[in-house]
Coordinates of C-alpha atoms in Angstrom, one line a residue:
Chain A
M1 CA 38.5 -9.4 -38.0
S2 CA 37.6 -7.2 -40.8
R3 CA 36.3 -3.7 -40.3
S4 CA 37.9 -1.7 -43.0
P5 CA 35.2 -1.0 -45.6
I6 CA 32.6 0.2 -43.2
V7 CA 32.2 3.9 -43.2
S8 CA 31.3 4.7 -39.6
P9 CA 28.0 2.8 -39.2
L10 CA 26.9 5.4 -36.6
R11 CA 26.7 8.2 -39.1
R12 CA 24.6 6.2 -41.6
V13 CA 21.9 5.4 -39.1
N14 CA 21.6 8.5 -37.1
W15 CA 17.9 8.6 -37.9
G16 CA 17.8 5.0 -36.7
V17 CA 19.2 6.1 -33.3
V18 CA 16.5 8.7 -33.0
L19 CA 13.8 6.2 -33.9
T20 CA 15.3 3.8 -31.4
A21 CA 15.3 6.5 -28.7
L22 CA 11.7 7.7 -29.2
P23 CA 9.8 4.8 -27.7
L24 CA 12.0 4.8 -24.6
L25 CA 11.6 8.5 -24.1
V26 CA 7.9 8.4 -24.5
W27 CA 7.7 5.6 -22.0
I28 CA 10.0 7.0 -19.3
V29 CA 9.0 10.6 -19.6
G30 CA 5.3 10.1 -20.5
L31 CA 4.4 7.1 -18.4
V32 CA 6.8 7.4 -15.5
L33 CA 8.4 10.7 -14.8
W34 CA 5.5 13.0 -15.7
P35 CA 2.8 11.0 -13.8
Q36 CA 5.1 10.8 -10.7
L37 CA 5.9 14.5 -10.9
G38 CA 2.2 15.3 -11.3
L39 CA 1.3 13.2 -8.3
L40 CA 4.1 14.9 -6.3
L41 CA 2.6 18.4 -7.3
Q42 CA -0.8 17.3 -6.3
S43 CA 0.3 16.3 -2.9
F44 CA 1.1 20.0 -2.2
Y45 CA -2.4 21.2 -2.7
K46 CA -5.5 20.9 -0.6
V47 CA -8.6 19.4 -2.3
G48 CA -9.9 22.0 -4.6
G49 CA -7.4 24.5 -3.3
D50 CA -4.9 26.5 -5.5
T51 CA -2.2 27.5 -3.0
V52 CA 0.9 25.4 -2.3
T53 CA 0.7 24.0 1.2
L54 CA 2.3 21.3 3.3
A55 CA -1.1 20.7 5.0
N56 CA -1.4 17.1 3.6
Y57 CA 2.0 16.1 4.9
L58 CA 1.5 17.8 8.2
S59 CA -1.9 16.2 8.7
I60 CA -0.2 12.9 9.5
F61 CA 0.8 14.4 12.8
Q62 CA -2.7 15.6 13.5
D63 CA -5.1 12.8 12.6
S64 CA -6.9 11.0 15.3
D65 CA -4.7 8.5 17.2
L66 CA -1.9 9.3 14.8
I67 CA -3.3 6.5 12.7
F68 CA -1.1 7.0 9.7
L69 CA 2.1 7.1 11.7
R70 CA 1.2 4.1 13.7
V71 CA 0.2 2.0 10.7
F72 CA 3.2 3.3 8.8
G73 CA 5.6 2.4 11.5
K74 CA 4.1 -1.0 12.0
T75 CA 4.2 -1.7 8.2
L76 CA 7.9 -0.7 8.1
L77 CA 8.7 -2.9 11.1
Y78 CA 6.9 -5.9 9.7
T79 CA 8.3 -5.5 6.3
L80 CA 11.9 -5.5 7.7
A81 CA 11.0 -8.6 9.7
I82 CA 9.6 -10.3 6.5
A83 CA 12.8 -9.5 4.6
A84 CA 14.9 -10.9 7.3
L85 CA 12.8 -14.1 7.8
T86 CA 12.8 -14.7 4.0
L87 CA 16.6 -14.4 4.0
I88 CA 16.9 -16.9 6.8
V89 CA 14.6 -19.4 5.1
A90 CA 16.0 -19.1 1.6
Y91 CA 19.7 -18.8 2.2
P92 CA 20.5 -22.4 3.0
M93 CA 18.5 -23.6 0.0
A94 CA 20.3 -21.1 -2.3
F95 CA 23.6 -22.5 -1.0
I96 CA 22.6 -26.1 -1.4
L97 CA 21.4 -25.3 -4.9
A98 CA 24.6 -23.5 -5.9
K99 CA 27.3 -25.5 -4.1
V100 CA 26.0 -29.0 -3.2
L101 CA 23.9 -30.1 -6.0
K102 CA 25.5 -30.9 -9.3
G103 CA 24.6 -31.6 -12.9
R104 CA 21.2 -33.1 -13.6
Q105 CA 20.1 -33.0 -10.0
K106 CA 20.8 -29.3 -9.9
L107 CA 18.7 -28.7 -13.0
V108 CA 15.8 -30.6 -11.6
F109 CA 15.9 -28.6 -8.4
I110 CA 16.1 -25.3 -10.3
L111 CA 12.9 -26.3 -12.1
L112 CA 11.3 -27.5 -8.9
L113 CA 12.0 -24.3 -7.1
A114 CA 11.2 -21.9 -10.0
T115 CA 7.9 -23.5 -11.0
P116 CA 5.7 -22.2 -8.2
F117 CA 7.1 -18.8 -8.8
W118 CA 5.2 -18.6 -12.1
V119 CA 1.9 -19.1 -10.3
N120 CA -0.2 -16.0 -9.7
E121 CA 0.3 -14.3 -6.4
L122 CA -3.5 -14.3 -5.8
I123 CA -3.5 -18.1 -6.1
R124 CA -0.6 -18.5 -3.7
V125 CA -2.5 -16.4 -1.1
Y126 CA -5.7 -18.3 -1.8
A127 CA -3.9 -21.5 -1.2
W128 CA -3.1 -20.4 2.4
I129 CA -6.6 -19.3 2.9
G130 CA -7.8 -22.8 2.0
L131 CA -5.3 -24.3 4.5
L132 CA -5.8 -22.0 7.4
R133 CA -9.4 -20.9 7.5
E134 CA -12.0 -22.2 9.9
T135 CA -13.2 -24.9 7.5
G136 CA -9.7 -25.3 6.1
V137 CA -7.5 -28.3 5.7
V138 CA -5.4 -27.7 8.8
N139 CA -8.5 -27.6 11.0
Y140 CA -9.9 -30.7 9.3
L141 CA -6.7 -32.6 10.2
L142 CA -6.6 -31.3 13.8
V143 CA -10.3 -31.7 14.6
D144 CA -11.6 -34.6 12.5
V145 CA -8.6 -36.7 11.7
L146 CA -6.1 -36.4 14.6
R147 CA -8.8 -35.2 17.2
V148 CA -6.3 -33.0 19.0
L149 CA -8.7 -30.0 19.0
P150 CA -12.3 -30.2 20.2
A151 CA -13.5 -27.5 17.7
P152 CA -12.0 -25.6 14.7
I153 CA -10.0 -22.5 15.3
E154 CA -9.7 -19.6 13.0
F155 CA -6.0 -19.5 12.0
L156 CA -6.5 -16.7 9.5
Y157 CA -6.8 -13.0 10.0
N158 CA -3.9 -12.5 12.3
D159 CA -0.3 -11.2 12.1
I160 CA 1.4 -14.6 12.2
A161 CA -0.7 -16.0 9.3
M162 CA 0.2 -12.8 7.4
L163 CA 3.9 -13.2 8.0
V164 CA 3.8 -16.9 6.9
V165 CA 2.0 -16.0 3.6
F166 CA 4.4 -13.0 3.0
V167 CA 7.4 -15.2 3.4
Y168 CA 5.8 -17.9 1.2
S169 CA 5.0 -15.4 -1.6
F170 CA 8.4 -13.8 -1.8
L171 CA 10.7 -16.7 -1.0
L172 CA 11.9 -17.2 -4.6
L173 CA 12.7 -13.6 -5.1
M174 CA 15.2 -14.0 -2.3
L175 CA 16.4 -17.5 -3.4
L176 CA 17.2 -16.9 -7.0
P177 CA 19.5 -13.8 -6.7
I178 CA 21.4 -15.4 -3.9
Y179 CA 21.7 -18.6 -5.9
S180 CA 23.0 -16.8 -8.9
S181 CA 25.6 -14.9 -6.8
L182 CA 26.8 -18.1 -5.1
D183 CA 26.8 -19.9 -8.4
G184 CA 29.4 -17.4 -9.7
L185 CA 31.6 -18.1 -6.7
D186 CA 34.6 -20.2 -7.9
D187 CA 34.6 -23.5 -5.9
T188 CA 38.4 -23.4 -5.8
L189 CA 38.2 -20.3 -3.6
I190 CA 36.3 -22.3 -0.9
Q191 CA 38.9 -25.0 -1.2
A192 CA 41.8 -22.7 -1.0
A193 CA 40.4 -21.3 2.2
Q194 CA 40.0 -24.8 3.6
N195 CA 43.5 -25.7 2.5
L196 CA 44.8 -22.7 4.4
G197 CA 43.2 -24.0 7.5
A198 CA 39.9 -22.0 7.7
D199 CA 37.1 -23.7 9.7
R200 CA 33.6 -23.8 8.4
I201 CA 32.5 -20.6 10.1
S202 CA 35.5 -18.7 8.7
V203 CA 34.9 -20.0 5.2
F204 CA 31.3 -18.8 5.4
R205 CA 32.2 -15.5 6.9
Y206 CA 35.1 -14.6 4.7
V207 CA 34.4 -16.4 1.4
V208 CA 30.8 -17.5 1.0
W209 CA 28.9 -14.6 2.6
P210 CA 30.9 -11.8 0.8
A211 CA 30.3 -13.6 -2.5
S212 CA 26.6 -13.9 -1.9
L213 CA 26.2 -10.2 -0.8
P214 CA 25.0 -8.8 -4.2
G215 CA 22.3 -11.5 -4.3
V216 CA 21.4 -11.0 -0.7
T217 CA 21.1 -7.2 -1.3
S218 CA 19.0 -7.7 -4.4
G219 CA 16.8 -10.2 -2.6
L220 CA 16.3 -8.0 0.4
I221 CA 15.4 -5.0 -1.8
L222 CA 12.9 -7.0 -3.8
V223 CA 11.2 -8.6 -0.8
F224 CA 11.2 -5.3 1.1
T225 CA 9.7 -3.1 -1.6
L226 CA 7.2 -5.7 -2.7
S227 CA 5.9 -6.4 0.8
F228 CA 5.9 -2.8 1.8
S229 CA 3.7 -1.9 -1.2
N230 CA 1.6 -5.1 -1.1
Y231 CA -2.1 -4.7 -0.8
L232 CA -3.4 -8.2 -1.3
I233 CA -1.9 -10.2 1.5
P234 CA -2.8 -7.8 4.4
T235 CA -6.2 -7.4 2.9
L236 CA -7.0 -11.1 2.5
V237 CA -5.0 -12.7 5.3
G238 CA -4.3 -10.0 7.9
G239 CA -6.8 -9.2 10.6
K240 CA -8.5 -6.0 11.6
S241 CA -5.4 -5.0 13.6
S242 CA -3.0 -5.8 10.7
L243 CA -3.8 -2.6 8.8
W244 CA -1.1 -2.0 6.2
V245 CA 0.0 1.4 4.8
T246 CA -1.3 0.5 1.3
Q247 CA -4.8 0.0 2.7
L248 CA -4.7 3.5 4.1
I249 CA -3.7 4.9 0.7
Y250 CA -6.3 2.9 -1.1
N251 CA -8.9 4.2 1.4
R252 CA -7.9 7.8 0.8
F253 CA -8.2 7.4 -3.0
V254 CA -11.2 5.2 -3.3
V255 CA -13.3 5.5 -0.2
A256 CA -12.6 9.1 0.9
T257 CA -11.7 10.3 -2.7
N258 CA -9.1 12.7 -1.2
W259 CA -6.6 12.3 -4.0
N260 CA -4.3 15.1 -2.7
L261 CA -4.0 13.4 0.7
G262 CA -3.6 10.0 -1.0
A263 CA -0.8 11.5 -3.1
A264 CA 1.0 12.8 0.0
Y265 CA 0.7 9.4 1.6
S266 CA 2.0 7.7 -1.5
F267 CA 5.1 10.0 -1.5
I268 CA 5.8 9.3 2.1
L269 CA 5.7 5.6 1.2
L270 CA 7.9 6.1 -1.8
A271 CA 10.4 8.3 0.1
I272 CA 10.7 5.9 3.0
A273 CA 11.0 2.9 0.6
S274 CA 13.7 4.6 -1.4
L275 CA 15.5 5.5 1.8
V276 CA 15.5 1.9 3.0
V277 CA 16.7 0.7 -0.4
W278 CA 19.4 3.3 -0.3
G279 CA 20.4 2.3 3.2
L280 CA 20.6 -1.4 2.2
L281 CA 22.8 -0.5 -0.8
K282 CA 25.1 1.6 1.4
L283 CA 25.2 -1.0 4.1
T284 CA 26.3 -3.7 1.7
G285 CA 28.3 -1.5 -0.6
Q286 CA 26.3 -2.3 -3.7
S287 CA 24.8 -0.2 -6.5
L288 CA 21.3 -0.3 -7.8
K289 CA 22.5 -1.0 -11.3
K290 CA 24.7 -3.9 -10.2
V291 CA 22.0 -5.3 -8.0
L292 CA 19.0 -5.1 -10.4
G293 CA 20.4 -4.4 -13.8
S294 CA 22.1 -7.7 -14.6
Chain B
M1 CA 43.9 -17.9 -8.6
N2 CA 46.9 -20.1 -7.7
P3 CA 46.3 -23.6 -9.1
I4 CA 48.5 -25.4 -6.6
S5 CA 45.9 -27.9 -5.5
S6 CA 43.8 -29.3 -8.3
P7 CA 40.1 -29.0 -7.3
S8 CA 38.6 -32.2 -6.1
P9 CA 34.8 -32.1 -6.6
A10 CA 34.2 -34.9 -4.2
R11 CA 35.6 -33.0 -1.3
L12 CA 33.9 -29.8 -2.3
A13 CA 30.6 -31.4 -2.5
T14 CA 30.6 -31.8 1.2
P15 CA 32.2 -28.7 2.6
F16 CA 30.0 -28.9 5.7
A17 CA 30.1 -32.6 6.1
L18 CA 29.3 -33.8 9.6
P19 CA 27.5 -37.0 10.2
W20 CA 24.2 -35.3 11.2
A21 CA 24.7 -32.3 8.9
K22 CA 23.7 -34.3 5.8
L23 CA 20.6 -35.7 7.4
L24 CA 19.6 -32.2 8.6
R25 CA 20.2 -30.8 5.1
W26 CA 17.8 -33.3 3.5
I27 CA 15.2 -32.7 6.2
Y28 CA 15.5 -28.9 5.5
V29 CA 15.2 -29.5 1.7
A30 CA 12.2 -31.8 2.2
L31 CA 10.4 -29.2 4.4
F32 CA 11.2 -26.5 2.0
L33 CA 9.7 -28.3 -0.9
L34 CA 6.7 -29.2 1.2
Y35 CA 6.2 -25.6 2.2
L36 CA 6.3 -24.6 -1.5
Y37 CA 4.1 -27.3 -3.0
L38 CA 1.7 -28.5 -0.3
P39 CA -0.6 -25.4 -0.4
L40 CA -0.7 -25.4 -4.2
G41 CA -1.3 -29.1 -4.3
I42 CA -4.3 -28.8 -1.9
V43 CA -5.8 -26.0 -4.0
A44 CA -5.6 -28.2 -7.1
L45 CA -7.0 -31.3 -5.3
L46 CA -10.0 -29.4 -3.9
A47 CA -11.0 -28.3 -7.4
F48 CA -12.0 -31.9 -8.1
N49 CA -13.7 -32.6 -4.8
D50 CA -17.4 -33.3 -5.1
S51 CA -18.4 -30.9 -2.3
D52 CA -19.9 -27.4 -2.2
L53 CA -17.1 -26.1 -0.1
P54 CA -13.4 -26.0 -1.0
A55 CA -12.6 -28.2 2.0
L56 CA -11.9 -31.7 3.1
P57 CA -13.1 -34.5 3.6
W58 CA -12.8 -36.0 0.2
R59 CA -16.3 -36.7 -1.2
G60 CA -15.4 -38.1 -4.6
F61 CA -14.2 -36.9 -7.9
T62 CA -16.1 -34.3 -10.0
L63 CA -15.5 -32.0 -12.9
D64 CA -18.6 -29.9 -12.0
W65 CA -16.4 -26.8 -11.1
F66 CA -15.1 -26.8 -14.6
F67 CA -18.2 -27.9 -16.6
D68 CA -21.5 -28.2 -14.9
P69 CA -24.1 -29.9 -17.1
T70 CA -27.0 -29.2 -14.7
G71 CA -26.2 -25.6 -13.7
D72 CA -26.5 -26.0 -9.9
R73 CA -22.9 -25.5 -9.5
K74 CA -21.3 -22.8 -11.5
G75 CA -18.4 -24.4 -13.5
I76 CA -16.0 -21.8 -15.0
F77 CA -16.9 -22.7 -18.5
N78 CA -20.6 -22.0 -17.7
D79 CA -19.8 -18.7 -16.1
P80 CA -19.8 -15.8 -18.7
Q81 CA -18.3 -13.4 -16.3
M82 CA -15.3 -15.6 -15.6
L83 CA -14.9 -16.3 -19.3
G84 CA -15.1 -12.6 -20.1
A85 CA -12.4 -11.8 -17.5
M86 CA -10.2 -14.4 -19.0
G87 CA -10.6 -12.9 -22.4
T88 CA -9.9 -9.4 -21.0
S89 CA -6.7 -10.6 -19.3
L90 CA -5.5 -12.4 -22.4
L91 CA -6.1 -9.2 -24.5
V92 CA -4.3 -7.0 -22.0
A93 CA -1.4 -9.5 -21.6
L94 CA -0.9 -9.8 -25.4
G95 CA -0.9 -6.0 -25.7
V96 CA 1.6 -5.6 -22.9
T97 CA 3.8 -8.3 -24.3
A98 CA 3.9 -6.8 -27.8
L99 CA 4.7 -3.3 -26.4
C100 CA 7.4 -4.8 -24.1
L101 CA 9.1 -6.7 -26.9
V102 CA 9.2 -3.8 -29.3
V103 CA 10.1 -1.1 -26.8
G104 CA 12.3 -3.4 -24.8
T105 CA 14.4 -4.3 -27.9
T106 CA 14.8 -0.7 -29.0
A107 CA 15.7 0.4 -25.5
A108 CA 18.2 -2.4 -25.1
F109 CA 20.0 -1.4 -28.3
L110 CA 20.0 2.2 -27.2
F111 CA 21.5 1.4 -23.8
E112 CA 24.0 -1.1 -25.0
R113 CA 25.1 0.4 -28.3
Y114 CA 24.7 4.2 -28.2
P115 CA 25.8 5.8 -25.0
F116 CA 24.4 9.3 -24.9
P117 CA 24.3 12.0 -22.3
G118 CA 21.7 11.2 -19.7
S119 CA 21.7 7.5 -20.6
A120 CA 22.6 6.5 -17.0
A121 CA 19.8 8.7 -15.6
L122 CA 17.3 7.3 -18.0
Y123 CA 18.4 3.8 -17.1
F124 CA 18.0 4.6 -13.4
A125 CA 14.5 5.9 -14.0
M126 CA 13.6 2.8 -15.9
V127 CA 14.9 0.4 -13.2
A128 CA 13.2 2.5 -10.5
T129 CA 9.8 1.5 -12.0
I130 CA 10.5 -2.0 -10.7
V131 CA 10.8 -0.8 -7.2
I132 CA 8.1 1.9 -7.2
P133 CA 5.1 0.4 -5.6
G134 CA 2.7 -0.8 -8.3
V135 CA -0.2 0.9 -6.6
I136 CA 1.5 4.3 -6.9
L137 CA 2.3 3.7 -10.6
G138 CA -1.4 3.1 -11.2
V139 CA -2.6 6.1 -9.2
A140 CA -0.1 8.4 -10.9
L141 CA -1.1 7.3 -14.3
L142 CA -4.8 7.6 -13.5
S143 CA -4.5 11.2 -12.3
T144 CA -2.3 12.1 -15.3
G145 CA -5.0 10.8 -17.6
N146 CA -7.5 13.0 -15.8
L147 CA -5.3 16.0 -16.1
V148 CA -4.7 15.5 -19.8
I149 CA -8.4 15.2 -20.4
T150 CA -9.1 18.5 -18.5
V151 CA -6.3 20.4 -20.3
L152 CA -7.3 19.1 -23.8
R153 CA -10.9 20.1 -23.1
D154 CA -9.8 23.6 -22.2
W155 CA -7.7 23.8 -25.4
L156 CA -9.8 22.1 -27.9
G157 CA -13.3 22.1 -26.5
R158 CA -15.2 19.3 -25.0
P159 CA -17.1 18.0 -28.1
F160 CA -13.9 17.6 -30.1
V161 CA -12.1 15.7 -27.4
S162 CA -14.9 13.3 -26.9
A163 CA -15.4 13.0 -30.7
I164 CA -11.8 11.6 -31.2
G165 CA -12.3 9.3 -28.3
L166 CA -9.5 10.6 -26.3
S167 CA -11.4 11.1 -23.1
S168 CA -12.6 7.5 -23.1
L169 CA -9.1 6.2 -23.7
L170 CA -7.6 8.1 -20.8
R171 CA -10.4 7.2 -18.4
P172 CA -10.0 3.9 -16.4
G173 CA -10.1 1.1 -18.9
L174 CA -8.1 -1.4 -20.8
F175 CA -5.9 1.2 -22.6
L176 CA -4.7 2.6 -19.3
V177 CA -4.3 -0.8 -17.9
I178 CA -2.0 -1.8 -20.7
L179 CA 0.0 1.4 -20.4
G180 CA 0.2 1.1 -16.6
Q181 CA 1.4 -2.5 -16.7
F182 CA 3.8 -1.8 -19.5
S183 CA 5.3 1.1 -17.6
F184 CA 7.2 -1.3 -15.3
I185 CA 7.0 -4.7 -17.1
G186 CA 8.9 -2.9 -19.9
A187 CA 11.8 -2.5 -17.6
L188 CA 12.0 -6.3 -16.9
A189 CA 11.9 -7.0 -20.7
T190 CA 14.6 -4.4 -21.4
I191 CA 16.9 -5.8 -18.7
I192 CA 16.5 -9.4 -20.1
I193 CA 17.1 -8.4 -23.7
A194 CA 20.0 -6.0 -22.9
G195 CA 21.7 -8.7 -20.9
R196 CA 22.0 -10.9 -23.9
L197 CA 22.8 -8.1 -26.4
R198 CA 25.7 -7.2 -24.2
R199 CA 27.2 -10.6 -24.9
F200 CA 26.6 -10.5 -28.6
P201 CA 29.9 -10.7 -30.5
I202 CA 29.5 -7.5 -32.6
E203 CA 32.1 -8.7 -35.1
Q204 CA 29.4 -11.0 -36.5
E205 CA 27.3 -8.0 -37.4
R206 CA 30.3 -6.4 -39.1
A207 CA 31.0 -9.5 -41.0
A208 CA 27.5 -9.6 -42.3
M209 CA 27.9 -6.0 -43.5
D210 CA 31.3 -6.9 -45.1
L211 CA 29.4 -9.5 -47.0
G212 CA 27.1 -6.9 -48.4
A213 CA 24.2 -6.7 -45.9
T214 CA 22.8 -3.4 -44.9
R215 CA 23.0 -2.5 -41.3
F216 CA 19.2 -3.2 -40.9
Q217 CA 19.6 -6.6 -42.7
A218 CA 22.5 -7.5 -40.5
I219 CA 20.5 -6.7 -37.3
L220 CA 17.5 -8.6 -38.6
R221 CA 19.4 -11.7 -39.9
V222 CA 22.2 -11.9 -37.4
T223 CA 21.6 -10.0 -34.2
V224 CA 17.9 -10.7 -33.7
P225 CA 18.3 -14.5 -34.1
Y226 CA 21.0 -14.4 -31.5
L227 CA 18.7 -12.5 -29.2
M228 CA 15.9 -15.0 -29.7
P229 CA 16.2 -16.9 -26.4
A230 CA 16.1 -13.5 -24.5
L231 CA 13.1 -12.4 -26.6
V232 CA 11.3 -15.6 -25.7
S233 CA 12.0 -15.3 -22.0
A234 CA 11.2 -11.6 -22.1
G235 CA 8.0 -12.4 -23.8
V236 CA 7.0 -15.0 -21.3
V237 CA 8.0 -12.8 -18.3
S238 CA 6.0 -9.9 -19.8
F239 CA 2.9 -12.1 -20.5
L240 CA 2.8 -13.7 -17.1
S241 CA 3.6 -10.5 -15.2
S242 CA 0.7 -8.8 -17.0
F243 CA -1.7 -11.7 -16.6
E244 CA -1.1 -11.8 -12.9
N245 CA -0.9 -8.1 -12.2
F246 CA -3.1 -6.8 -9.5
N247 CA -1.7 -3.8 -7.8
T248 CA -1.3 -1.5 -10.8
T249 CA -4.4 -2.7 -12.5
L250 CA -6.6 -2.1 -9.4
F251 CA -6.7 1.6 -10.0
L252 CA -6.8 1.6 -13.7
I253 CA -9.5 -0.9 -14.4
G254 CA -12.9 0.3 -15.8
N255 CA -15.9 -1.8 -16.0
Q256 CA -14.1 -4.8 -17.6
P257 CA -12.3 -6.7 -14.9
T258 CA -9.2 -8.7 -15.6
L259 CA -9.0 -12.2 -14.1
P260 CA -7.0 -11.3 -11.0
I261 CA -9.4 -8.4 -10.2
L262 CA -12.5 -10.7 -10.6
F263 CA -10.7 -13.4 -8.6
F264 CA -10.1 -11.0 -5.8
S265 CA -13.6 -9.7 -5.6
R266 CA -15.0 -13.3 -5.7
L267 CA -12.5 -14.2 -2.9
R268 CA -13.8 -11.5 -0.7
F269 CA -17.5 -12.4 -1.0
E270 CA -18.0 -16.1 -1.6
I271 CA -15.4 -18.8 -1.7
T272 CA -16.5 -21.8 -3.8
P273 CA -14.5 -24.6 -5.4
Q274 CA -14.9 -22.7 -8.7
I275 CA -12.1 -20.5 -7.5
N276 CA -10.0 -23.7 -7.1
A277 CA -10.9 -24.7 -10.6
V278 CA -9.7 -21.3 -12.0
S279 CA -6.6 -21.7 -10.0
V280 CA -5.9 -25.1 -11.5
L281 CA -6.2 -23.6 -15.0
L282 CA -4.0 -20.7 -14.2
M283 CA -1.4 -22.9 -12.5
V284 CA -1.2 -25.3 -15.3
G285 CA -1.0 -22.5 -17.9
A286 CA 1.6 -20.5 -16.0
M287 CA 3.8 -23.4 -15.0
S288 CA 3.9 -24.9 -18.5
L289 CA 4.7 -21.5 -20.0
G290 CA 7.4 -20.9 -17.4
L291 CA 9.0 -24.3 -17.9
L292 CA 8.8 -23.9 -21.6
S293 CA 10.7 -20.7 -21.6
L294 CA 13.3 -22.1 -19.2
L295 CA 13.9 -25.1 -21.4
L296 CA 13.9 -23.1 -24.6
G297 CA 16.3 -20.6 -23.1
R298 CA 18.6 -23.3 -22.0
R299 CA 18.6 -25.2 -25.2
N300 CA 19.2 -22.1 -27.4
S301 CA 21.9 -20.6 -25.4
P302 CA 24.7 -23.0 -24.5
E303 CA 26.8 -20.1 -23.4
G304 CA 24.2 -18.9 -21.0

């Protein structure tokens, strides 16, 4: 290694560092922090008013039928269920991919599993509409081919359809991080545990599960935040009773054009989402940088 | 690790081996793949069905929903609105990708090479954009744009602000769409590029400088080629994320819809096999781009 003749490269390119920092600063300050702060400020004013007030936030306890609280609570509950379901469906596949398949077979499976992930979310939702709607493929099979049903049923526009599509849409966001955590687990560790007499359940509990935890956390966070803030799936697949919190926010901004109230709703969503993410990180002993940053 | 027992892959390959476990495993894998692919396969199939509804039964093969010579059915290539939206999406995605690559690379260098006070906080704010709901990013940017217009008008006067085109830039439209999408896709690009830069053996850059290269030349000739696989995959991720973005775009779009926005509004009002045809094009495009980047990344980076 030769480093002698270089006169501290840092000093020579100080202007370079400034130039490097500028785009990042403009981006984070101008496009992220400032707009978010502006929205936060806005949420403390009434429409057209100029005194600071908590009225927008308090209004959620006063609106008819407590609609916001009910929708919000339901969204939160469903989102947690979606994250848990996705974990259950994806985990075995991640394990098989990381620890059972080898070599060429493994590569083929990675490609097979990653490919649908590149397809637009809208198309993935539309695919399920085509399957489940009244004139859809499932009804065709049940009514015209198998003749188990006398007449088509509408399988869309209910909570179960919505859950199925949510899990479908975010499956790979759960699978890939768990896979990469498990892939990093040294195979000899599993073997050592087996040699020491551990049964399958103990191997899973004390070796496999802890090793997969960073991936599980990152998968849960991704699936949770993306379903919580999703607008498409509840709008296209959910029924009238499946109102989602993002639809309420959208209505405030676009239909009722009450931006201040919409901003307050947005921040409640952001606060609760952050709280859940924080809780997940605490629960699993991970950090955001470790989970998302590598 | 204590290497008392040499690892035997054969035994490890079946750590959960019970007679029925293996069968169960393959049933699960088969169902999993069916769940992933069947819906998409049917969408693609119905794009070629000679029927006015995107539904079974199969009534024969047609390309009407792509090119319709008679005009009764609206093929995508006979639909100016659809073609326009594709062009708009392409323009936006290229803009976002260019921004992501440039800013992502500079940000990666900053985070990996030059620790500065507040660096961790800035990194946190950047990563947070991935978890902030896209809808909120869009709304916040929209209202900031409005605010800037109002303030500038008070300062500089309405005619001047409109004359330099600022007010139309900061109103809903493609410029805001690009900025809004970039505000979080940039974080994805930065993370990908920084991940590879972290593994770059910095001695190589020093060696180049020992041999007479300037620092800038060393970065351009040695470091950037090393980063190439990461740049390719960051580029593909940025392009696809932008092309498919709906949530952030929804609030920022003006009167020129991107493809997802048009797709969404068509979906709500009338579903025809034309939507399947668009889906086929997008699926083929996205899948081949994705596969390409995976294969390129794999070939160019033997060490990961």
